[in-house]
XYZ file of C-alpha atoms in Angstrom:
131
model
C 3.021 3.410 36.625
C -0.923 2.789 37.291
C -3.549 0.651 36.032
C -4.509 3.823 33.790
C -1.081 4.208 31.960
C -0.477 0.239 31.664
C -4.551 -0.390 29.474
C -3.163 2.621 27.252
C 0.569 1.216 26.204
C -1.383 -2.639 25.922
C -4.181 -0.234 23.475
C -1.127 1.489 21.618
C 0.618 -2.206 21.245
C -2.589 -3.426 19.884
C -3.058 -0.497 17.479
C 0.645 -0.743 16.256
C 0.068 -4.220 15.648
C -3.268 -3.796 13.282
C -1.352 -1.168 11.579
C 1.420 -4.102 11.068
C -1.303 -6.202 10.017
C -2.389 -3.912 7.151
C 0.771 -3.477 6.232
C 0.633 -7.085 5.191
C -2.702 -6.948 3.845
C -1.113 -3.881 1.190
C 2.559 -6.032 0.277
C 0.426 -9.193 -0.404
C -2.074 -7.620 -2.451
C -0.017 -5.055 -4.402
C -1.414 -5.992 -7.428
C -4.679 -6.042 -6.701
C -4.386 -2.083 -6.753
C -8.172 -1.500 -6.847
C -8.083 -2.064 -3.150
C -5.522 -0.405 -2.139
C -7.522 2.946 -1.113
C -9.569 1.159 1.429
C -6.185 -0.550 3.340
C -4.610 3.030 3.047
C -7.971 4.686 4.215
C -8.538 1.792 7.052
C -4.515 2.447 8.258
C -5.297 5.985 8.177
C -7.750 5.622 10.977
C -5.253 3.550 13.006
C -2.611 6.347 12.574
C -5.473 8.803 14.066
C -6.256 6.750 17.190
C -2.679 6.724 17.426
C -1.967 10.627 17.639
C -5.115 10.682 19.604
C -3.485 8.307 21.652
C -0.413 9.937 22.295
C -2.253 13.321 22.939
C -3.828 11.485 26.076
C -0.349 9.788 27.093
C 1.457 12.825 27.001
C -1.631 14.494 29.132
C -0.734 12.028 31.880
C 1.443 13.286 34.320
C 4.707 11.823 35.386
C 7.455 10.119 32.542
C 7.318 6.538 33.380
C 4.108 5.813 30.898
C 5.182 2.416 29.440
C 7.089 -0.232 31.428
C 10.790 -1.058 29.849
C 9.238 -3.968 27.940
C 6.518 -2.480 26.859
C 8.668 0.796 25.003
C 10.927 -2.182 23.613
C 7.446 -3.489 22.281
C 6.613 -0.713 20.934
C 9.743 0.380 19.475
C 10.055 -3.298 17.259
C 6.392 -2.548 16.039
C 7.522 0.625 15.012
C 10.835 -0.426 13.405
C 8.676 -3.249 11.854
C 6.377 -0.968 10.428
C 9.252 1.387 8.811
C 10.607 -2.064 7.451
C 7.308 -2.531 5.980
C 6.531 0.818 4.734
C 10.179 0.643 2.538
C 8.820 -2.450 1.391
C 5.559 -1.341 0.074
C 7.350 1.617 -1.326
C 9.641 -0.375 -3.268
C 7.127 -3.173 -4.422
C 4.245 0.227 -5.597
C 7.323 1.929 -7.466
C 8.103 -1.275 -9.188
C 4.156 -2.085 -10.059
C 3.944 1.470 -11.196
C 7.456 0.914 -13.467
C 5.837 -2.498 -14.724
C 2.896 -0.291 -15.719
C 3.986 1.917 -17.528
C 5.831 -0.586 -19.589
C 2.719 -2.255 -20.300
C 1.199 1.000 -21.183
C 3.802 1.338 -23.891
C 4.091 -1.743 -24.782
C 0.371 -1.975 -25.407
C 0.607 1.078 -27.758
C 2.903 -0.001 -29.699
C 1.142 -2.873 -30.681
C -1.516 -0.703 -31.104
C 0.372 1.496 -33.755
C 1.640 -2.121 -35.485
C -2.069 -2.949 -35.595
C -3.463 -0.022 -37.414
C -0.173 -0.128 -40.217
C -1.532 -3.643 -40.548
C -4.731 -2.896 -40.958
C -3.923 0.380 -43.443
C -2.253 -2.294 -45.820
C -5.053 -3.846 -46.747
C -7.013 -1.863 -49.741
C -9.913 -0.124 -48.836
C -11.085 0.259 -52.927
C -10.946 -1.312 -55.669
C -11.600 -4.838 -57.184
C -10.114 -8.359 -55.672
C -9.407 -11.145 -58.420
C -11.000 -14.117 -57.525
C -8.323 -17.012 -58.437
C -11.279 -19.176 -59.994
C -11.536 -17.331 -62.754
């Protein structure tokens, strides 16, 4: 294993571990939906160095690329990052269940409120109680 091989599995580490980062950055802000797209678009990036990564490892010649510890590294990241992904699966299907039930809830009331309002008479004469 050179010098070459070794700055490329530390770059791949370090890429795997942003991506692992905004992973993070999407389960704690999960509500905050709105910014969503730019996390997604920003890990999207990562994944490309990534492939463009592994288009230049597999390029190199000779199978010993990482060191032992550093495919173990790289294979917890990984794990990690499936771990994570479930998670923000789970926690976007549940915000998009909780949705929905707002949605419906929210129009319902607003079939309540116009009944209410087509109680009231729109003609005719009020008695005032003075009189």
């Amino acid at each position: 294993m050179d010098d070459v091989s070794h700055e490329l599995c530390q770059e791949k580490i370090s890429i795997l571990k942003e991506y692992v980062s905004k992973g993070e950055e999407i389960l704690s802000s999960i509500e905050d939906w709105e910014n969503l797209d730019l996390i997604l678009e920003e890990r999207d990036q990562l994944i490309l160095r990534l492939k463009n990564m592994e288009e230049h490892l597999t390029g190199l010649k000779g199978n010993q690329v990482c060191s032992s510890d550093e495919k173990k590294q790289i294979d917890n990241l990984v794990k990690l990052i499936q771990d994570m992904d479930q998670s923000c699966i789970h926690m976007i299907q549940a915000e998009q269940q909780k949705t929905l039930q707002d949605l419906k809830k929210n129009q319902q009331n607003q079939k309540v409120a116009d009944y209410e309002i087509s109680l009231t008479p729109s003609h005719g004469t009020f008695l005032d109680a003075k009189k």
